[in-house]
XYZ file of C-alpha atoms in Angstrom:
557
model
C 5.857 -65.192 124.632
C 5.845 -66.483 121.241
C 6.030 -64.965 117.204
C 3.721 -65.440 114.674
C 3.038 -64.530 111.022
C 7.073 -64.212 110.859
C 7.811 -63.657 107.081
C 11.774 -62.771 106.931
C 14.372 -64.679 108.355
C 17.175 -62.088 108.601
C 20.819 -62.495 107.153
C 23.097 -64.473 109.539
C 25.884 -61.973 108.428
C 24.075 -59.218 109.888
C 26.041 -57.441 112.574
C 24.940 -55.372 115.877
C 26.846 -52.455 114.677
C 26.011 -53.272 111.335
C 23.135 -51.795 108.850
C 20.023 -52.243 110.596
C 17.635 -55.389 109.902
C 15.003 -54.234 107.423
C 11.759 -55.826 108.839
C 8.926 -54.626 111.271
C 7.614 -56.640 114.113
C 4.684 -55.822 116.361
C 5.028 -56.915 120.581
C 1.538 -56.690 121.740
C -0.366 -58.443 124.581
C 2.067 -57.432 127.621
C 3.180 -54.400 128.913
C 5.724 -51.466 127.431
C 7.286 -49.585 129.646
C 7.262 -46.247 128.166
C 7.644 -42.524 129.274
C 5.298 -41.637 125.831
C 2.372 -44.121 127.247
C 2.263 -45.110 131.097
C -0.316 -47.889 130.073
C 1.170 -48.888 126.783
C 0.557 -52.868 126.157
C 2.175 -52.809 122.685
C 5.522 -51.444 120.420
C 6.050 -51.571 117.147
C 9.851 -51.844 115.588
C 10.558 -51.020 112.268
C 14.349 -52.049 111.434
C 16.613 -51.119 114.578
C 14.015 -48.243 115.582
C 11.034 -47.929 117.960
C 8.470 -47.007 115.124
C 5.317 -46.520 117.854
C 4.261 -47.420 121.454
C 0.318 -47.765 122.346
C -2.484 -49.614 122.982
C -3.432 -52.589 122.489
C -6.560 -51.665 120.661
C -4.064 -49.450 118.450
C -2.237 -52.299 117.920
C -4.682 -54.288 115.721
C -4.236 -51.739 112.974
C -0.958 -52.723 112.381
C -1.270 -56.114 112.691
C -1.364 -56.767 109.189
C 1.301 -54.863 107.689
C 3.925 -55.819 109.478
C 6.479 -58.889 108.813
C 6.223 -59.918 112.162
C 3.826 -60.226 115.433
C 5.548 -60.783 118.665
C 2.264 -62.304 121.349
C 3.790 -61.448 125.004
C 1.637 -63.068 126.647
C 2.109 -60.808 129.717
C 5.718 -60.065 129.558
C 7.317 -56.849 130.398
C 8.980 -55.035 127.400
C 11.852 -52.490 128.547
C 14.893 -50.721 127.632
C 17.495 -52.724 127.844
C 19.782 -51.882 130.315
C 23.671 -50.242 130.500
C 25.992 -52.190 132.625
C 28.346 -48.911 132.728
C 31.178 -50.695 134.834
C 32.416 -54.026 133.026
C 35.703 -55.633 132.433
C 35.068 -58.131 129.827
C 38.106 -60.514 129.946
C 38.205 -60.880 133.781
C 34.972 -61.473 133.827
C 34.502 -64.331 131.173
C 37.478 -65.721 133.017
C 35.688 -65.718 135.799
C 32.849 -67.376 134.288
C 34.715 -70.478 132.621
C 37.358 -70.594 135.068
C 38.094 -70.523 138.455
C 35.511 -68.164 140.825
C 35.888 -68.350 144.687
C 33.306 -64.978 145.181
C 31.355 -67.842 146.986
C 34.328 -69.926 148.678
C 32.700 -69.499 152.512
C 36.111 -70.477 154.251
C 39.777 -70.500 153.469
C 40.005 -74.019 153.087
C 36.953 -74.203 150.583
C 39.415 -71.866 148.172
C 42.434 -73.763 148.468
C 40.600 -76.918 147.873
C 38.891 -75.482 144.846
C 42.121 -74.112 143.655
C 44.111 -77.391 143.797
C 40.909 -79.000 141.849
C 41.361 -76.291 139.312
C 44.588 -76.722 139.194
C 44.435 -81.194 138.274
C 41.847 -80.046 135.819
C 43.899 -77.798 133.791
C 47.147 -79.298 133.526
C 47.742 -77.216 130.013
C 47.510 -73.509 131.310
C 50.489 -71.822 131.764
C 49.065 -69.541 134.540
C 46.812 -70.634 136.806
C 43.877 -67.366 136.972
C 41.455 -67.557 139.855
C 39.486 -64.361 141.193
C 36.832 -63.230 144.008
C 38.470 -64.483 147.060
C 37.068 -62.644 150.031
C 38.735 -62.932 153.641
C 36.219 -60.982 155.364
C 33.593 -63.479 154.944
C 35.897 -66.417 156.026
C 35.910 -67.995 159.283
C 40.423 -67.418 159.392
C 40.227 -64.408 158.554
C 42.877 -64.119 156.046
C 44.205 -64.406 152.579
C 45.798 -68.090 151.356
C 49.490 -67.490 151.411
C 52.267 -67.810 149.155
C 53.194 -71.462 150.504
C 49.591 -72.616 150.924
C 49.256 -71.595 147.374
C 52.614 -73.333 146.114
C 51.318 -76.642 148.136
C 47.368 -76.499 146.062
C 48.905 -75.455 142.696
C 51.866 -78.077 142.792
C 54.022 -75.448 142.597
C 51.978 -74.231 139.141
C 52.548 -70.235 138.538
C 48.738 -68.730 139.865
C 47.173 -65.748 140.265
C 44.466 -65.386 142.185
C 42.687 -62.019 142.568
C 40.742 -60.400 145.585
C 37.327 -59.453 144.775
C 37.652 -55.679 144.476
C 40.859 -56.922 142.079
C 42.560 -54.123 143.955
C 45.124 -56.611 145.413
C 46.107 -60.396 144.638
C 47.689 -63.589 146.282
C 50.323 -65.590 143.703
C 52.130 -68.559 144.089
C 55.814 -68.339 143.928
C 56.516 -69.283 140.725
C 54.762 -66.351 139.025
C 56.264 -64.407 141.558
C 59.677 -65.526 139.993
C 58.409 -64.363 136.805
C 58.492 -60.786 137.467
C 62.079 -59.142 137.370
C 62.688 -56.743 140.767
C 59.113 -57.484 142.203
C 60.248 -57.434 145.662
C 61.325 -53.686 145.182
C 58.147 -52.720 144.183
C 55.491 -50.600 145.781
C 53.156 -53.071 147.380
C 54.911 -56.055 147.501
C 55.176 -58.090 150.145
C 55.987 -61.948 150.709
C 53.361 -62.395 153.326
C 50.800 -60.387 152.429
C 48.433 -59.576 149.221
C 50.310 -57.478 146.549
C 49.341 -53.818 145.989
C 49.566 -50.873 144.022
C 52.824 -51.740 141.757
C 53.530 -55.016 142.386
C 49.931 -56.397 141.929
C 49.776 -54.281 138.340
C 53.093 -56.212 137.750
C 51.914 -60.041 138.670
C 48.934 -59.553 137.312
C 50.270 -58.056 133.800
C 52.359 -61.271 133.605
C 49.545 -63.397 134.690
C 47.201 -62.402 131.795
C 50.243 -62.114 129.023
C 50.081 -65.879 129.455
C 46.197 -66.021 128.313
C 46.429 -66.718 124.327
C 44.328 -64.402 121.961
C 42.129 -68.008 121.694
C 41.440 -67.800 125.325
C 40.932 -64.296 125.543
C 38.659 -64.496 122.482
C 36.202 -67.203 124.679
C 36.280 -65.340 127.557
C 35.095 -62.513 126.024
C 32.382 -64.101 124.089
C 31.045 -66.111 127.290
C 31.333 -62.455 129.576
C 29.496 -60.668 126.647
C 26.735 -63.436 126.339
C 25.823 -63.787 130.028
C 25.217 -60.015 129.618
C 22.850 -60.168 126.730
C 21.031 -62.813 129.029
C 20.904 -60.934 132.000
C 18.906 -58.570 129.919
C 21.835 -56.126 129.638
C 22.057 -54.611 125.700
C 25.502 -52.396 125.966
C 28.639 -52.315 128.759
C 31.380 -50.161 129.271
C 34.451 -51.498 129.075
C 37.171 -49.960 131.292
C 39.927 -50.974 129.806
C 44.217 -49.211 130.779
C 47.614 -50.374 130.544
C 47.363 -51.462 134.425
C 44.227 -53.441 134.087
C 44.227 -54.983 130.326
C 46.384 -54.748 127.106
C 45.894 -52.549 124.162
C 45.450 -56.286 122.357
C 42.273 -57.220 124.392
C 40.533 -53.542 124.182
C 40.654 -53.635 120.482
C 40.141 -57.077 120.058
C 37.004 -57.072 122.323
C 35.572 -54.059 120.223
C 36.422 -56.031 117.299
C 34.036 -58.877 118.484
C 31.112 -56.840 119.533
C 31.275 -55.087 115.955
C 31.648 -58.792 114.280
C 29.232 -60.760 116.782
C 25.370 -60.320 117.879
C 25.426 -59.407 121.367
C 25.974 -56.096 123.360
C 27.043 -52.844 122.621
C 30.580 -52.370 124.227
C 31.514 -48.518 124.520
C 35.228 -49.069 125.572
C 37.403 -46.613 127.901
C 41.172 -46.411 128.073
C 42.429 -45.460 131.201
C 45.645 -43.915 130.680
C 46.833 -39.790 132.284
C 47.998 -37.980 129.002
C 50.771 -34.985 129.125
C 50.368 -33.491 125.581
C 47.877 -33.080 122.971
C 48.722 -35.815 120.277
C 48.787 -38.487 123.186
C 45.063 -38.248 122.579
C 45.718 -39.727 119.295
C 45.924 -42.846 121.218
C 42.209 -43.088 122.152
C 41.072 -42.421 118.109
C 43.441 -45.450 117.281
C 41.721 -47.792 119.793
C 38.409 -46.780 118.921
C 37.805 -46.189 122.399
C 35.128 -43.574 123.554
C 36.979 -41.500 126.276
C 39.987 -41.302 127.876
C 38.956 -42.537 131.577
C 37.500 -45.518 133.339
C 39.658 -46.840 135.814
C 42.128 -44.636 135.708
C 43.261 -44.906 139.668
C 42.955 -41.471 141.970
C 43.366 -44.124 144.274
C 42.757 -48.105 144.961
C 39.675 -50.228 147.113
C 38.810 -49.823 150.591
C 38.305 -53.771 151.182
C 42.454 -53.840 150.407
C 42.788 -50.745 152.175
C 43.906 -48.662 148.996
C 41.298 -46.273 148.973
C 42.497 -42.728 149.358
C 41.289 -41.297 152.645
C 41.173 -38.296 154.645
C 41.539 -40.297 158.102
C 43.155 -43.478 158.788
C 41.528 -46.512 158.448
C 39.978 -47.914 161.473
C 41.618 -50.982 160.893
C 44.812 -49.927 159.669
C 47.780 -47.393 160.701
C 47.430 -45.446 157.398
C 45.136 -43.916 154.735
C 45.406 -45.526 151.901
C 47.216 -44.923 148.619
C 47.159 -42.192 146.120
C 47.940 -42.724 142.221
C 47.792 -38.914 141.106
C 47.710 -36.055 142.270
C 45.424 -32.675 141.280
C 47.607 -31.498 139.125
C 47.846 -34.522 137.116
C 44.405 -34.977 137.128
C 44.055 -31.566 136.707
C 46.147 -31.834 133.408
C 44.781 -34.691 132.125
C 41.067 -33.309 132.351
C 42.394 -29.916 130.927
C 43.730 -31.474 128.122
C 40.836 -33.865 127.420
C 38.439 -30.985 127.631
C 40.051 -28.892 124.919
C 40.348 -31.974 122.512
C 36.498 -32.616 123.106
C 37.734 -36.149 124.299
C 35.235 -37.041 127.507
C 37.747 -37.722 130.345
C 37.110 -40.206 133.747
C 38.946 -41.796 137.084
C 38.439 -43.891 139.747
C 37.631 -42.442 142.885
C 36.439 -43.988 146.069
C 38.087 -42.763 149.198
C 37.227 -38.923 149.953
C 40.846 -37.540 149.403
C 40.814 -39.453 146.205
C 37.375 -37.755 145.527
C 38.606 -33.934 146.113
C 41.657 -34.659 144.179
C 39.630 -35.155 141.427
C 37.050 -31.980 142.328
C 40.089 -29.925 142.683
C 41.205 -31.308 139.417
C 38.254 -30.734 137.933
C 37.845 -26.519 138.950
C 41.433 -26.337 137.725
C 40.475 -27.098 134.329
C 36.942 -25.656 134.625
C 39.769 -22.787 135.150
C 41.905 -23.468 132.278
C 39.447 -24.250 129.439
C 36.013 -23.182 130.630
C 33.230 -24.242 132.765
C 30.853 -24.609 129.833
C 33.345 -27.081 127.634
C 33.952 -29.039 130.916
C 30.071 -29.803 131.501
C 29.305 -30.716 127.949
C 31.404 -33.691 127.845
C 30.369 -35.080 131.140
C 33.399 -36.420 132.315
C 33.466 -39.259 134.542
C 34.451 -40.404 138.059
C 33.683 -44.138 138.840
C 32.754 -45.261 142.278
C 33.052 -42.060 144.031
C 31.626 -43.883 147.349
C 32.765 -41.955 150.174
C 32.057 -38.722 148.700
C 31.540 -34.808 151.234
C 28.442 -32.626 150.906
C 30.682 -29.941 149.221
C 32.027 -32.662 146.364
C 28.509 -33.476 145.466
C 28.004 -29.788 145.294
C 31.061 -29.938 142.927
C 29.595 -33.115 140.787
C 26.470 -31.103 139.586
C 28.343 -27.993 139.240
C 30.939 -29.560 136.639
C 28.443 -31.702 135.292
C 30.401 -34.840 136.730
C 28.837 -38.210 136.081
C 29.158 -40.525 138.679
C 29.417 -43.661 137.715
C 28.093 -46.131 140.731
C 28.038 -49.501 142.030
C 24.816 -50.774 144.181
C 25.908 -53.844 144.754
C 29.029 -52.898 146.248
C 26.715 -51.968 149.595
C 24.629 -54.925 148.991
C 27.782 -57.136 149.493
C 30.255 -54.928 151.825
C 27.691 -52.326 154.127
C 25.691 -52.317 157.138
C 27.135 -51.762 160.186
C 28.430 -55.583 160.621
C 29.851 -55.236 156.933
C 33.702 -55.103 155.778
C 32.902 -51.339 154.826
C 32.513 -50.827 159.150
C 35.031 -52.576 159.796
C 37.575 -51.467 157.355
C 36.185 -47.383 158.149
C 34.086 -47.325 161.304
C 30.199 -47.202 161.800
C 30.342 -43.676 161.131
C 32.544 -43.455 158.053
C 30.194 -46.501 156.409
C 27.326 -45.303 156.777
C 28.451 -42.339 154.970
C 29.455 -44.907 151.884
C 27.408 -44.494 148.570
C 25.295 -41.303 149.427
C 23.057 -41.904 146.269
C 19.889 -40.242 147.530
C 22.149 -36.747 148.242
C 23.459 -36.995 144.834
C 20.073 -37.234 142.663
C 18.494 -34.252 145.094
C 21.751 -32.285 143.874
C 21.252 -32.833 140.570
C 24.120 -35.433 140.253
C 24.107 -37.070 136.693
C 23.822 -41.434 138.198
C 24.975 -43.959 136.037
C 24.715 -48.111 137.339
C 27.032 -50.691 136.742
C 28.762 -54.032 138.295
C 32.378 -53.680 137.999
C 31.872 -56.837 137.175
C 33.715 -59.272 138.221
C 33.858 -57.327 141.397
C 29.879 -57.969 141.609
C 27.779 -60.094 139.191
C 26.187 -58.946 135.863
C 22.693 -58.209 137.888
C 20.871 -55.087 136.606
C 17.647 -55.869 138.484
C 19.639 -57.068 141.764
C 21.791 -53.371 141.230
C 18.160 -51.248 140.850
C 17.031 -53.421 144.466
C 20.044 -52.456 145.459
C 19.497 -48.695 145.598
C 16.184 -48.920 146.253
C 17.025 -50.555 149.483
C 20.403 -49.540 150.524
C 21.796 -50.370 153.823
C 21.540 -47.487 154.933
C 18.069 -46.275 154.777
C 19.251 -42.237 154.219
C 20.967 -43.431 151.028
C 17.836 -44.738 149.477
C 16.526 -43.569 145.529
C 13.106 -44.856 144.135
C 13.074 -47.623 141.996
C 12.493 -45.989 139.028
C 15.567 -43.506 139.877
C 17.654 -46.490 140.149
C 16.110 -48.104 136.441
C 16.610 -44.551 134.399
C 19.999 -44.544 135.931
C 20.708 -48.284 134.821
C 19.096 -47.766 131.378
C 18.985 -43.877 129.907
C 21.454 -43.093 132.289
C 24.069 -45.162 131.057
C 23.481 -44.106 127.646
C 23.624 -40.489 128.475
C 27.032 -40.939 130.114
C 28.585 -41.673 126.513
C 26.758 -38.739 124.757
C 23.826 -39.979 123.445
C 20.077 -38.478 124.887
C 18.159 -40.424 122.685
C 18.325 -43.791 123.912
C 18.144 -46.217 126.663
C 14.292 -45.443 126.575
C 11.729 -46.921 124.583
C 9.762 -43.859 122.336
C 9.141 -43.271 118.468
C 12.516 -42.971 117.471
C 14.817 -44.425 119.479
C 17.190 -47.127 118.994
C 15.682 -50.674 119.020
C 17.493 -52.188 122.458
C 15.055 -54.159 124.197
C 14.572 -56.934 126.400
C 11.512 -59.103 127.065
C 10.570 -60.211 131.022
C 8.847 -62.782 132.511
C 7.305 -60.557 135.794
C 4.826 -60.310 138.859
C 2.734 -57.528 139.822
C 4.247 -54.173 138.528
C 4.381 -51.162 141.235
C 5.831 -47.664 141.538
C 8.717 -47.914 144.336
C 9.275 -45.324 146.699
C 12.293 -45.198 148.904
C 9.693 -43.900 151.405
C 6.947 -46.937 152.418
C 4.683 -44.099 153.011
C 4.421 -43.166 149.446
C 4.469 -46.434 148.082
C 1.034 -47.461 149.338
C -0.469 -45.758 146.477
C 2.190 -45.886 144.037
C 0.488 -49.256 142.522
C -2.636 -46.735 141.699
C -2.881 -46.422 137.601
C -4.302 -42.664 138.212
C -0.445 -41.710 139.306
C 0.441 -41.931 135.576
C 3.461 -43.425 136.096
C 5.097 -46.366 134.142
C 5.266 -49.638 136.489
C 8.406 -51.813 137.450
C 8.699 -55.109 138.973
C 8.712 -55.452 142.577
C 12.045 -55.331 143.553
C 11.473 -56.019 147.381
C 14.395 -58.078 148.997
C 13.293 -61.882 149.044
C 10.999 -61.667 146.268
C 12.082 -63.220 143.037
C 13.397 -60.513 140.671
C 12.658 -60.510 136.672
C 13.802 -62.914 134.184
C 14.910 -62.374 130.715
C 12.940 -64.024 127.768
C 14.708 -61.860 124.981
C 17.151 -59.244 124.597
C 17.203 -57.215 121.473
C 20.255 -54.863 120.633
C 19.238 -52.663 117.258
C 16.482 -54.659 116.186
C 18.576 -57.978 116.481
C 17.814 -61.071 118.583
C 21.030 -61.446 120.939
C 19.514 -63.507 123.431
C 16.981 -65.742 122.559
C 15.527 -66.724 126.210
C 16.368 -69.282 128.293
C 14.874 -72.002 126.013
C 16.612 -70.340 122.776
């Protein structure tokens, strides 16, 4: 992929959010995938805008008027996509600092810990996430002492993957007035519920704007290379500050790189509370607003006890806080959301939901497509419920890429019986279910393409959506979820967010091998996508463009 006969170098103080670039630049010589041509080979872009998709023969008349000719050379050109799951920080910190998601024993993340620990002898809290002790040989989490003994006694932090629970080292422990009477705390054991929202708040005060500043601009760049144009940022008072919301909004406006659409996930009681969300500049008032916790900590919200634990989990709100909070949303025109995973957690939230269909009318409640993240264990008669209320759910692939199959954490944590049931995304679409795609990153990696292979070839074969379900999800969908039906797809019209891919053959994925025999056939009049086939090499970006702006340059940039 290369440019030619480029004629205007645009203004470096030219923002992503900003007025839109002036110029027009043909991308011809590849492939566009397009719902207004199946066989388009070229686009043309006039300022932040898709100005025309077509042929390559249609192309050469507009070869010479524009200020720029993009030769791809084979590429794949489409939308870019909507991670609709992100938090920002953790997940630059993650990046630049201390990741054990692929520590494959206890003693590998106590070792890598301690090294952490000799190499920054300046941080006031030591931050470490993705620890997983279901993958590990022991068994089990580091402990308190183990931790004291790698750190030097250093105040760490160290969260599980699902960041539903945490192991700290005694000194930060020391920091937190009254920890041992909160919910969830326990010396011997990952903190939960209370306690890890309190250790973790005093873990992250210690992280200077500076730092939080980096970590944000590393977490928002790895995005924009991973071919991903806009996030959601699910932001609360038990997960990040007000300071980091607003100042990570701030940066997107000032900075090339993604869109970030930000949620605050906070339950409001009266009206003006909603004045809160305006003042952030925040889009709704949802996200991770907790129904309930993570099944690998054993926090989700269930019906039945765990099969691995005397209890069922733990529940945040109730329906008639939810119900409240959804009622009151509604009538503002504010688009409302929670976190759900267990199935108790999951009908709180449907009852919730019919109490303020109830209150303030089915109609208003579907229009502003409310939210419900994760949603994974979810009944026939809630999915029912989802496409009733217009519910979007708001789903994670690659949490049954990592945790399902019946020799996964989700069977042993649940049962064969209960797992299998997890993530149910094929039942949702045939209902009608509104599917948005995202990481929850750093639960999972920023990997759109390894999230679409992900649903295409869930673990349970039932579960299964088509390829190109799984890339309108990841791309339209996610723009949908925040309101707006005009983009996330590449027609006259719609906003210029792009990215560029170096790609095999393209195909039509089925979930059904039967029907993908023919599905590589040009007659079916269907727009391509790569093969997305576990063990083959998935796509790689050459370019990302958000609005008509360059935010990644490719690999070689």
């Amino acid at each position: 992929m290369h440019d030619t006969s480029a004629t205007r170098t645009p203004d470096a103080t030219e923002h992503p959010q900003g007025p839109a670039p002036s110029g027009t630049v043909l991308l011809r010589g590849g492939f566009v995938h397009s719902p207004a041509d199946p066989f388009a080979t070229a686009m043309v872009v006039d300022g932040g805008t898709v100005a025309w998709v077509g042929s390559e023969g249609a192309a050469d008349s507009f070869a010479d008027g524009v200020d720029a000719v993009v030769r791809l050379d084979g590429a794949l050109v489409t939308p870019a996509f909507t991670d609709a799951h992100v938090h920002t920080t953790a997940t630059g910190l993650a990046l630049t600092g201390l990741d054990l998601t692929d520590a494959g024993s206890l003693g590998e993340a106590l070792a890598r810990t301690a090294a952490h620990a000799a190499a920054r002898p300046a941080d006031r809290v030591l931050l470490g996430h993705g620890w997983d002790e279901t993958r590990w040989p022991e068994r089990r989490p580091p402990t308190r002492a183990e931790l004291d003994r790698a750190t030097g006694g250093r105040p760490v932090y160290l969260s599980r993957t699902d960041v539903h629970s945490a192991v700290v080292g005694s000194a930060l422990a020391a920091l937190v007035p009254g920890l041992e009477a909160l919910p969830g705390h326990d010396p011997l054991a990952p903190l939960t519920r209370d306690a890890h929202h309190a250790v973790r708040r005093a873990a992250y005060a210690a992280v200077t704007p500076a730092q939080r500043t980096a970590a944000q601009r590393a977490a928002l760049a790895h995005a924009a290379a991973q071919g991903i144009g806009s996030v959601h940022e699910c932001a609360g008072p038990e997960i990040s500050g007000e300071d980091d919301l607003t100042g990570l909004l701030a940066l997107a406006a000032a900075e090339a790189g993604p869109r970030v659409h930000g949620y605050w996930a906070q339950p409001w009681q009266r009206p003006e509370d909603l004045d809160m969300i305006r003042d952030l500049g925040a889009t709704g008032a949802g996200g991770d607003l907790f129904v309930d916790g993570s099944i690998g900590s054993h926090t989700a919200r269930l019906h039945a006890p765990y099969a691995d634990a005397p209890h069922t989990g733990v529940a945040h709100l109730d329906a008639e806080t939810i119900a409240r909070h959804l009622t009151l949303c509604t009538r503002a025109g504010v688009q409302a959301g929670f976190h759900a995973i267990g199935d108790a957690a999951v009908d709180a939230v449907v009852d919730g939901v019919r109490a303020a269909a109830e209150a303030a009318g089915l109609d208003r409640v579907r229009a502003l497509r409310h939210r419900v993240e994760h949603a994974e264990l979810i009944s026939a008669r809630s999915i029912a419920a989802f496409a009733e209320f217009g519910l979007v759910a708001s789903v994670q692939p690659a949490f049954d890429a990592a945790w399902g199959g019946p020799d996964g954490m989700y069977a042993r944590r649940l049962g064969a019986g209960r797992a299998a049931a997890l993530n149910p995304f094929a039942a949702m679409t045939r209902a009608g279910v509104p599917l948005v795609l995202g990481s929850d990153s750093p639960v999972t990696p920023l990997d759109p393409w390894g999230a679409v292979r992900a649903a295409t070839f869930h673990r349970t074969p039932g579960h299964r959506i088509s390829a190109r379900a799984a890339f309108n999800a990841h791309t339209r969908g996610g723009w949908r979820a925040v309101g707006r039906d005009d983009a996330g797809v590449l027609v006259p019209g719609a906003p210029a967010d792009y990215a560029v891919w170096s790609v095999g053959d393209l195909v039509v994925q089925a979930p059904d091998e039967r029907v993908a025999g023919w599905s590589t056939d040009p007659r079916s009049g269907t727009p391509g996508l790569p093969d997305v086939t576990p063990g083959g090499e998935l796509p790689t970006a050459l370019r990302t463009v958000v609005g008509g702006r360059t935010v990644y340059p490719g690999p070689n940039g």
